[in-house]
Amino acid sequence: MMNKKQTTAAVQTMMEEFPDAKSELNADSNFHFLLAVILSAQATDKSVNKVTPALFERYVDPESLAQAESSEVEDYIKNIGLYKNKARYLIACAQKLVTDFYGVVPQTLSELTSLPGVGRKTADVVLGDCFGVPAIAVDTHVTRISKRLRIVDPKDTPHEIEKILMKKLPQSMWIRAHHTMIFWGRYRCTARKPRCATCPLLKQCREGQTRVKS
Ligand code: SF4
């Protein structure tokens, strides 16, 4: 299992390969970013970015979205998976923002996760990207990489992975580490065809060495 020093060094190596890693979701306000992150669950950022310009233009703030009908919102997002549920969540989320938070996206984990459609991962992404609050959101890429590199145990849950990464990485790296690990998972250590032969972490990665040999 990688210790603190090895984990930090591994993430620094990833940062060298992807120095500009950041969210690939487009949004012009915290409210719209929150909507985009909700929409991105089990969908690619690219597919979300295709539908959000029209959605954001129609619903500029929580007040306008809070009054929308589900069918109307569905029309804007129907090319995204789970769009019916997501349309309901978006409207309910906007309604709660209006009734409980004066229409402003809150800045704490407990307040954010009180919003419909907002789980811990979504809240962590919003905290880091909108407010600079140190957080590590654990998605499918972060999970896969943490396990392949033996930073965590194979049976660890996303919440356990989050806690371990927070222990093994300095807080100053958390937000950037999250984005960097996502880029690493998208463009280097992909689920099906990781590019192990040229990977700068091959020496530290038993899974990569096995893949290269076979
Ligand atoms: Fe991923 Fe392969 Fe690199 Fe290991 S060696 S981190 S499996 S790309």
PDB file of N, CA and C in Angstrom, residues 34-118:
ATOM      1  N   LEU A  34     -23.550  24.195 -10.308  1.00  0.00           N
ATOM      2  CA  LEU A  34     -24.215  23.156  -9.507  1.00  0.00           C
ATOM      3  C   LEU A  34     -25.137  22.307 -10.392  1.00  0.00           C
ATOM      4  N   LEU A  35     -25.896  22.953 -11.251  1.00  0.00           N
ATOM      5  CA  LEU A  35     -26.778  22.202 -12.162  1.00  0.00           C
ATOM      6  C   LEU A  35     -25.958  21.276 -13.068  1.00  0.00           C
ATOM      7  N   ALA A  36     -24.864  21.803 -13.588  1.00  0.00           N
ATOM      8  CA  ALA A  36     -24.031  21.001 -14.504  1.00  0.00           C
ATOM      9  C   ALA A  36     -23.467  19.781 -13.781  1.00  0.00           C
ATOM     10  N   VAL A  37     -23.051  19.957 -12.529  1.00  0.00           N
ATOM     11  CA  VAL A  37     -22.483  18.815 -11.800  1.00  0.00           C
ATOM     12  C   VAL A  37     -23.576  17.777 -11.527  1.00  0.00           C
ATOM     13  N   ILE A  38     -24.775  18.223 -11.196  1.00  0.00           N
ATOM     14  CA  ILE A  38     -25.886  17.267 -10.988  1.00  0.00           C
ATOM     15  C   ILE A  38     -26.132  16.502 -12.295  1.00  0.00           C
ATOM     16  N   LEU A  39     -26.129  17.217 -13.407  1.00  0.00           N
ATOM     17  CA  LEU A  39     -26.391  16.569 -14.699  1.00  0.00           C
ATOM     18  C   LEU A  39     -25.281  15.596 -15.089  1.00  0.00           C
ATOM     19  N   SER A  40     -24.073  15.823 -14.576  1.00  0.00           N
ATOM     20  CA  SER A  40     -22.935  15.006 -15.024  1.00  0.00           C
ATOM     21  C   SER A  40     -22.894  13.620 -14.376  1.00  0.00           C
ATOM     22  N   ALA A  41     -23.780  13.347 -13.418  1.00  0.00           N
ATOM     23  CA  ALA A  41     -23.789  12.004 -12.814  1.00  0.00           C
ATOM     24  C   ALA A  41     -24.108  10.978 -13.901  1.00  0.00           C
ATOM     25  N   GLN A  42     -23.236  10.005 -14.045  1.00  0.00           N
ATOM     26  CA  GLN A  42     -23.388   8.955 -15.063  1.00  0.00           C
ATOM     27  C   GLN A  42     -23.562   9.520 -16.477  1.00  0.00           C
ATOM     28  N   ALA A  43     -22.948  10.646 -16.739  1.00  0.00           N
ATOM     29  CA  ALA A  43     -22.959  11.234 -18.092  1.00  0.00           C
ATOM     30  C   ALA A  43     -21.593  11.894 -18.303  1.00  0.00           C
ATOM     31  N   THR A  44     -21.191  12.044 -19.552  1.00  0.00           N
ATOM     32  CA  THR A  44     -19.894  12.675 -19.791  1.00  0.00           C
ATOM     33  C   THR A  44     -20.044  14.195 -19.719  1.00  0.00           C
ATOM     34  N   ASP A  45     -18.930  14.860 -19.376  1.00  0.00           N
ATOM     35  CA  ASP A  45     -18.957  16.326 -19.325  1.00  0.00           C
ATOM     36  C   ASP A  45     -19.309  16.891 -20.705  1.00  0.00           C
ATOM     37  N   LYS A  46     -18.808  16.218 -21.753  1.00  0.00           N
ATOM     38  CA  LYS A  46     -19.081  16.689 -23.114  1.00  0.00           C
ATOM     39  C   LYS A  46     -20.584  16.706 -23.385  1.00  0.00           C
ATOM     40  N   SER A  47     -21.271  15.626 -23.008  1.00  0.00           N
ATOM     41  CA  SER A  47     -22.716  15.568 -23.272  1.00  0.00           C
ATOM     42  C   SER A  47     -23.448  16.627 -22.451  1.00  0.00           C
ATOM     43  N   VAL A  48     -22.961  16.897 -21.254  1.00  0.00           N
ATOM     44  CA  VAL A  48     -23.596  17.935 -20.421  1.00  0.00           C
ATOM     45  C   VAL A  48     -23.379  19.313 -21.064  1.00  0.00           C
ATOM     46  N   ASN A  49     -22.145  19.558 -21.515  1.00  0.00           N
ATOM     47  CA  ASN A  49     -21.851  20.863 -22.117  1.00  0.00           C
ATOM     48  C   ASN A  49     -22.669  21.132 -23.374  1.00  0.00           C
ATOM     49  N   LYS A  50     -23.147  20.064 -24.014  1.00  0.00           N
ATOM     50  CA  LYS A  50     -23.954  20.266 -25.224  1.00  0.00           C
ATOM     51  C   LYS A  50     -25.340  20.794 -24.872  1.00  0.00           C
ATOM     52  N   VAL A  51     -25.889  20.375 -23.745  1.00  0.00           N
ATOM     53  CA  VAL A  51     -27.273  20.765 -23.435  1.00  0.00           C
ATOM     54  C   VAL A  51     -27.364  22.001 -22.531  1.00  0.00           C
ATOM     55  N   THR A  52     -26.293  22.297 -21.804  1.00  0.00           N
ATOM     56  CA  THR A  52     -26.435  23.373 -20.818  1.00  0.00           C
ATOM     57  C   THR A  52     -26.562  24.799 -21.383  1.00  0.00           C
ATOM     58  N   PRO A  53     -25.966  25.143 -22.533  1.00  0.00           N
ATOM     59  CA  PRO A  53     -26.135  26.538 -22.974  1.00  0.00           C
ATOM     60  C   PRO A  53     -27.604  26.945 -23.087  1.00  0.00           C
ATOM     61  N   ALA A  54     -28.438  26.108 -23.709  1.00  0.00           N
ATOM     62  CA  ALA A  54     -29.864  26.459 -23.856  1.00  0.00           C
ATOM     63  C   ALA A  54     -30.582  26.409 -22.506  1.00  0.00           C
ATOM     64  N   LEU A  55     -30.222  25.412 -21.701  1.00  0.00           N
ATOM     65  CA  LEU A  55     -30.848  25.290 -20.369  1.00  0.00           C
ATOM     66  C   LEU A  55     -30.544  26.517 -19.514  1.00  0.00           C
ATOM     67  N   PHE A  56     -29.287  26.941 -19.514  1.00  0.00           N
ATOM     68  CA  PHE A  56     -28.887  28.082 -18.689  1.00  0.00           C
ATOM     69  C   PHE A  56     -29.511  29.387 -19.200  1.00  0.00           C
ATOM     70  N   GLU A  57     -29.652  29.472 -20.513  1.00  0.00           N
ATOM     71  CA  GLU A  57     -30.241  30.693 -21.074  1.00  0.00           C
ATOM     72  C   GLU A  57     -31.712  30.807 -20.657  1.00  0.00           C
ATOM     73  N   ARG A  58     -32.396  29.661 -20.634  1.00  0.00           N
ATOM     74  CA  ARG A  58     -33.823  29.659 -20.258  1.00  0.00           C
ATOM     75  C   ARG A  58     -34.009  29.871 -18.759  1.00  0.00           C
ATOM     76  N   TYR A  59     -33.137  29.232 -17.953  1.00  0.00           N
ATOM     77  CA  TYR A  59     -33.258  29.326 -16.485  1.00  0.00           C
ATOM     78  C   TYR A  59     -32.020  30.021 -15.944  1.00  0.00           C
ATOM     79  N   VAL A  60     -32.102  31.316 -15.837  1.00  0.00           N
ATOM     80  CA  VAL A  60     -30.900  32.071 -15.470  1.00  0.00           C
ATOM     81  C   VAL A  60     -30.609  32.006 -13.971  1.00  0.00           C
ATOM     82  N   ASP A  61     -31.640  31.733 -13.166  1.00  0.00           N
ATOM     83  CA  ASP A  61     -31.430  31.723 -11.713  1.00  0.00           C
ATOM     84  C   ASP A  61     -32.367  30.693 -11.060  1.00  0.00           C
ATOM     85  N   PRO A  62     -32.174  30.424  -9.756  1.00  0.00           N
ATOM     86  CA  PRO A  62     -33.019  29.428  -9.085  1.00  0.00           C
ATOM     87  C   PRO A  62     -34.503  29.796  -9.146  1.00  0.00           C
ATOM     88  N   GLU A  63     -34.803  31.083  -9.073  1.00  0.00           N
ATOM     89  CA  GLU A  63     -36.204  31.504  -9.084  1.00  0.00           C
ATOM     90  C   GLU A  63     -36.912  31.045 -10.363  1.00  0.00           C
ATOM     91  N   SER A  64     -36.270  31.221 -11.505  1.00  0.00           N
ATOM     92  CA  SER A  64     -36.926  30.836 -12.765  1.00  0.00           C
ATOM     93  C   SER A  64     -37.055  29.319 -12.881  1.00  0.00           C
ATOM     94  N   LEU A  65     -36.032  28.579 -12.457  1.00  0.00           N
ATOM     95  CA  LEU A  65     -36.092  27.112 -12.557  1.00  0.00           C
ATOM     96  C   LEU A  65     -37.089  26.539 -11.543  1.00  0.00           C
ATOM     97  N   ALA A  66     -37.223  27.195 -10.397  1.00  0.00           N
ATOM     98  CA  ALA A  66     -38.137  26.691  -9.351  1.00  0.00           C
ATOM     99  C   ALA A  66     -39.584  26.651  -9.849  1.00  0.00           C
ATOM    100  N   GLN A  67     -39.894  27.492 -10.824  1.00  0.00           N
ATOM    101  CA  GLN A  67     -41.275  27.545 -11.318  1.00  0.00           C
ATOM    102  C   GLN A  67     -41.515  26.666 -12.547  1.00  0.00           C
ATOM    103  N   ALA A  68     -40.486  25.968 -12.986  1.00  0.00           N
ATOM    104  CA  ALA A  68     -40.607  25.205 -14.242  1.00  0.00           C
ATOM    105  C   ALA A  68     -41.378  23.903 -14.042  1.00  0.00           C
ATOM    106  N   GLU A  69     -41.948  23.419 -15.134  1.00  0.00           N
ATOM    107  CA  GLU A  69     -42.575  22.093 -15.157  1.00  0.00           C
ATOM    108  C   GLU A  69     -41.497  21.071 -15.548  1.00  0.00           C
ATOM    109  N   SER A  70     -41.641  19.850 -15.022  1.00  0.00           N
ATOM    110  CA  SER A  70     -40.660  18.798 -15.345  1.00  0.00           C
ATOM    111  C   SER A  70     -40.521  18.584 -16.853  1.00  0.00           C
ATOM    112  N   SER A  71     -41.677  18.518 -17.540  1.00  0.00           N
ATOM    113  CA  SER A  71     -41.648  18.203 -18.973  1.00  0.00           C
ATOM    114  C   SER A  71     -40.864  19.263 -19.752  1.00  0.00           C
ATOM    115  N   GLU A  72     -40.969  20.489 -19.288  1.00  0.00           N
ATOM    116  CA  GLU A  72     -40.275  21.598 -19.955  1.00  0.00           C
ATOM    117  C   GLU A  72     -38.746  21.429 -19.792  1.00  0.00           C
ATOM    118  N   VAL A  73     -38.321  21.100 -18.577  1.00  0.00           N
ATOM    119  CA  VAL A  73     -36.885  20.919 -18.329  1.00  0.00           C
ATOM    120  C   VAL A  73     -36.388  19.663 -19.056  1.00  0.00           C
ATOM    121  N   GLU A  74     -37.200  18.619 -19.066  1.00  0.00           N
ATOM    122  CA  GLU A  74     -36.822  17.378 -19.761  1.00  0.00           C
ATOM    123  C   GLU A  74     -36.466  17.659 -21.215  1.00  0.00           C
ATOM    124  N   ASP A  75     -37.215  18.546 -21.853  1.00  0.00           N
ATOM    125  CA  ASP A  75     -36.953  18.868 -23.264  1.00  0.00           C
ATOM    126  C   ASP A  75     -35.529  19.370 -23.485  1.00  0.00           C
ATOM    127  N   TYR A  76     -35.004  20.103 -22.491  1.00  0.00           N
ATOM    128  CA  TYR A  76     -33.656  20.655 -22.634  1.00  0.00           C
ATOM    129  C   TYR A  76     -32.572  19.610 -22.401  1.00  0.00           C
ATOM    130  N   ILE A  77     -32.875  18.586 -21.576  1.00  0.00           N
ATOM    131  CA  ILE A  77     -31.793  17.674 -21.163  1.00  0.00           C
ATOM    132  C   ILE A  77     -32.024  16.231 -21.624  1.00  0.00           C
ATOM    133  N   LYS A  78     -32.928  16.037 -22.571  1.00  0.00           N
ATOM    134  CA  LYS A  78     -33.312  14.660 -22.899  1.00  0.00           C
ATOM    135  C   LYS A  78     -32.219  13.827 -23.569  1.00  0.00           C
ATOM    136  N   ASN A  79     -31.116  14.451 -23.984  1.00  0.00           N
ATOM    137  CA  ASN A  79     -30.023  13.654 -24.547  1.00  0.00           C
ATOM    138  C   ASN A  79     -29.063  13.138 -23.474  1.00  0.00           C
ATOM    139  N   ILE A  80     -29.417  13.384 -22.217  1.00  0.00           N
ATOM    140  CA  ILE A  80     -28.544  12.940 -21.119  1.00  0.00           C
ATOM    141  C   ILE A  80     -29.217  11.792 -20.376  1.00  0.00           C
ATOM    142  N   GLY A  81     -28.425  10.814 -19.943  1.00  0.00           N
ATOM    143  CA  GLY A  81     -28.980   9.669 -19.215  1.00  0.00           C
ATOM    144  C   GLY A  81     -29.739  10.101 -17.963  1.00  0.00           C
ATOM    145  N   LEU A  82     -30.755   9.341 -17.633  1.00  0.00           N
ATOM    146  CA  LEU A  82     -31.574   9.582 -16.428  1.00  0.00           C
ATOM    147  C   LEU A  82     -32.233  10.965 -16.440  1.00  0.00           C
ATOM    148  N   TYR A  83     -32.557  11.461 -17.630  1.00  0.00           N
ATOM    149  CA  TYR A  83     -32.981  12.864 -17.725  1.00  0.00           C
ATOM    150  C   TYR A  83     -34.291  13.160 -16.992  1.00  0.00           C
ATOM    151  N   LYS A  84     -35.153  12.160 -16.884  1.00  0.00           N
ATOM    152  CA  LYS A  84     -36.430  12.438 -16.191  1.00  0.00           C
ATOM    153  C   LYS A  84     -36.180  12.693 -14.703  1.00  0.00           C
ATOM    154  N   ASN A  85     -35.391  11.808 -14.099  1.00  0.00           N
ATOM    155  CA  ASN A  85     -35.055  12.018 -12.680  1.00  0.00           C
ATOM    156  C   ASN A  85     -34.291  13.313 -12.487  1.00  0.00           C
ATOM    157  N   LYS A  86     -33.354  13.538 -13.404  1.00  0.00           N
ATOM    158  CA  LYS A  86     -32.520  14.734 -13.257  1.00  0.00           C
ATOM    159  C   LYS A  86     -33.354  16.005 -13.389  1.00  0.00           C
ATOM    160  N   ALA A  87     -34.339  16.001 -14.269  1.00  0.00           N
ATOM    161  CA  ALA A  87     -35.200  17.188 -14.422  1.00  0.00           C
ATOM    162  C   ALA A  87     -35.923  17.467 -13.094  1.00  0.00           C
ATOM    163  N   ARG A  88     -36.405  16.413 -12.475  1.00  0.00           N
ATOM    164  CA  ARG A  88     -37.101  16.583 -11.185  1.00  0.00           C
ATOM    165  C   ARG A  88     -36.148  17.123 -10.121  1.00  0.00           C
ATOM    166  N   TYR A  89     -34.931  16.558 -10.093  1.00  0.00           N
ATOM    167  CA  TYR A  89     -33.939  17.020  -9.107  1.00  0.00           C
ATOM    168  C   TYR A  89     -33.582  18.495  -9.311  1.00  0.00           C
ATOM    169  N   LEU A  90     -33.382  18.860 -10.564  1.00  0.00           N
ATOM    170  CA  LEU A  90     -32.972  20.252 -10.839  1.00  0.00           C
ATOM    171  C   LEU A  90     -34.030  21.220 -10.321  1.00  0.00           C
ATOM    172  N   ILE A  91     -35.293  20.899 -10.594  1.00  0.00           N
ATOM    173  CA  ILE A  91     -36.371  21.802 -10.163  1.00  0.00           C
ATOM    174  C   ILE A  91     -36.466  21.821  -8.622  1.00  0.00           C
ATOM    175  N   ALA A  92     -36.427  20.628  -8.018  1.00  0.00           N
ATOM    176  CA  ALA A  92     -36.521  20.560  -6.548  1.00  0.00           C
ATOM    177  C   ALA A  92     -35.339  21.254  -5.887  1.00  0.00           C
ATOM    178  N   CYS A  93     -34.171  21.121  -6.503  1.00  0.00           N
ATOM    179  CA  CYS A  93     -32.967  21.770  -5.981  1.00  0.00           C
ATOM    180  C   CYS A  93     -33.142  23.294  -6.031  1.00  0.00           C
ATOM    181  N   ALA A  94     -33.631  23.795  -7.169  1.00  0.00           N
ATOM    182  CA  ALA A  94     -33.850  25.243  -7.310  1.00  0.00           C
ATOM    183  C   ALA A  94     -34.893  25.718  -6.298  1.00  0.00           C
ATOM    184  N   GLN A  95     -35.940  24.932  -6.095  1.00  0.00           N
ATOM    185  CA  GLN A  95     -36.977  25.329  -5.131  1.00  0.00           C
ATOM    186  C   GLN A  95     -36.404  25.443  -3.723  1.00  0.00           C
ATOM    187  N   LYS A  96     -35.571  24.485  -3.346  1.00  0.00           N
ATOM    188  CA  LYS A  96     -34.984  24.534  -1.989  1.00  0.00           C
ATOM    189  C   LYS A  96     -34.000  25.690  -1.856  1.00  0.00           C
ATOM    190  N   LEU A  97     -33.270  25.964  -2.936  1.00  0.00           N
ATOM    191  CA  LEU A  97     -32.349  27.113  -2.899  1.00  0.00           C
ATOM    192  C   LEU A  97     -33.130  28.391  -2.629  1.00  0.00           C
ATOM    193  N   VAL A  98     -34.303  28.497  -3.268  1.00  0.00           N
ATOM    194  CA  VAL A  98     -35.134  29.710  -3.102  1.00  0.00           C
ATOM    195  C   VAL A  98     -35.728  29.762  -1.690  1.00  0.00           C
ATOM    196  N   THR A  99     -36.282  28.639  -1.226  1.00  0.00           N
ATOM    197  CA  THR A  99     -36.993  28.686   0.068  1.00  0.00           C
ATOM    198  C   THR A  99     -36.042  28.717   1.264  1.00  0.00           C
ATOM    199  N   ASP A 100     -34.905  28.004   1.166  1.00  0.00           N
ATOM    200  CA  ASP A 100     -34.034  27.885   2.359  1.00  0.00           C
ATOM    201  C   ASP A 100     -32.738  28.691   2.298  1.00  0.00           C
ATOM    202  N   PHE A 101     -32.330  29.105   1.104  1.00  0.00           N
ATOM    203  CA  PHE A 101     -31.007  29.727   0.997  1.00  0.00           C
ATOM    204  C   PHE A 101     -31.028  31.058   0.230  1.00  0.00           C
ATOM    205  N   TYR A 102     -32.144  31.729   0.208  1.00  0.00           N
ATOM    206  CA  TYR A 102     -32.257  33.034  -0.474  1.00  0.00           C
ATOM    207  C   TYR A 102     -31.787  32.970  -1.930  1.00  0.00           C
ATOM    208  N   GLY A 103     -31.887  31.799  -2.535  1.00  0.00           N
ATOM    209  CA  GLY A 103     -31.494  31.677  -3.938  1.00  0.00           C
ATOM    210  C   GLY A 103     -29.997  31.647  -4.177  1.00  0.00           C
ATOM    211  N   VAL A 104     -29.240  31.423  -3.091  1.00  0.00           N
ATOM    212  CA  VAL A 104     -27.778  31.433  -3.219  1.00  0.00           C
ATOM    213  C   VAL A 104     -27.235  30.028  -2.922  1.00  0.00           C
ATOM    214  N   VAL A 105     -26.286  29.561  -3.732  1.00  0.00           N
ATOM    215  CA  VAL A 105     -25.693  28.235  -3.501  1.00  0.00           C
ATOM    216  C   VAL A 105     -24.908  28.260  -2.184  1.00  0.00           C
ATOM    217  N   PRO A 106     -25.240  27.372  -1.234  1.00  0.00           N
ATOM    218  CA  PRO A 106     -24.551  27.405   0.067  1.00  0.00           C
ATOM    219  C   PRO A 106     -23.113  26.888  -0.023  1.00  0.00           C
ATOM    220  N   GLN A 107     -22.346  27.163   1.039  1.00  0.00           N
ATOM    221  CA  GLN A 107     -20.907  26.874   0.982  1.00  0.00           C
ATOM    222  C   GLN A 107     -20.451  25.807   1.966  1.00  0.00           C
ATOM    223  N   THR A 108     -21.391  25.032   2.520  1.00  0.00           N
ATOM    224  CA  THR A 108     -20.953  23.966   3.427  1.00  0.00           C
ATOM    225  C   THR A 108     -21.459  22.623   2.911  1.00  0.00           C
ATOM    226  N   LEU A 109     -20.741  21.571   3.318  1.00  0.00           N
ATOM    227  CA  LEU A 109     -21.084  20.225   2.863  1.00  0.00           C
ATOM    228  C   LEU A 109     -22.487  19.848   3.329  1.00  0.00           C
ATOM    229  N   SER A 110     -22.814  20.139   4.582  1.00  0.00           N
ATOM    230  CA  SER A 110     -24.121  19.709   5.099  1.00  0.00           C
ATOM    231  C   SER A 110     -25.258  20.462   4.396  1.00  0.00           C
ATOM    232  N   GLU A 111     -25.071  21.748   4.135  1.00  0.00           N
ATOM    233  CA  GLU A 111     -26.130  22.500   3.435  1.00  0.00           C
ATOM    234  C   GLU A 111     -26.254  22.020   1.984  1.00  0.00           C
ATOM    235  N   LEU A 112     -25.116  21.820   1.350  1.00  0.00           N
ATOM    236  CA  LEU A 112     -25.181  21.385  -0.060  1.00  0.00           C
ATOM    237  C   LEU A 112     -25.848  20.015  -0.182  1.00  0.00           C
ATOM    238  N   THR A 113     -25.491  19.089   0.721  1.00  0.00           N
ATOM    239  CA  THR A 113     -26.073  17.741   0.609  1.00  0.00           C
ATOM    240  C   THR A 113     -27.534  17.715   1.073  1.00  0.00           C
ATOM    241  N   SER A 114     -28.024  18.825   1.600  1.00  0.00           N
ATOM    242  CA  SER A 114     -29.457  18.884   1.938  1.00  0.00           C
ATOM    243  C   SER A 114     -30.286  19.198   0.687  1.00  0.00           C
ATOM    244  N   LEU A 115     -29.608  19.554  -0.408  1.00  0.00           N
ATOM    245  CA  LEU A 115     -30.330  19.900  -1.640  1.00  0.00           C
ATOM    246  C   LEU A 115     -30.672  18.623  -2.414  1.00  0.00           C
ATOM    247  N   PRO A 116     -31.876  18.543  -2.987  1.00  0.00           N
ATOM    248  CA  PRO A 116     -32.242  17.369  -3.781  1.00  0.00           C
ATOM    249  C   PRO A 116     -31.258  17.158  -4.936  1.00  0.00           C
ATOM    250  N   GLY A 117     -30.844  15.898  -5.134  1.00  0.00           N
ATOM    251  CA  GLY A 117     -29.953  15.578  -6.247  1.00  0.00           C
ATOM    252  C   GLY A 117     -28.489  15.823  -5.945  1.00  0.00           C
ATOM    253  N   VAL A 118     -28.187  16.316  -4.737  1.00  0.00           N
ATOM    254  CA  VAL A 118     -26.792  16.630  -4.412  1.00  0.00           C
ATOM    255  C   VAL A 118     -26.259  15.642  -3.368  1.00  0.00           C
TER     256      VAL A 118
END
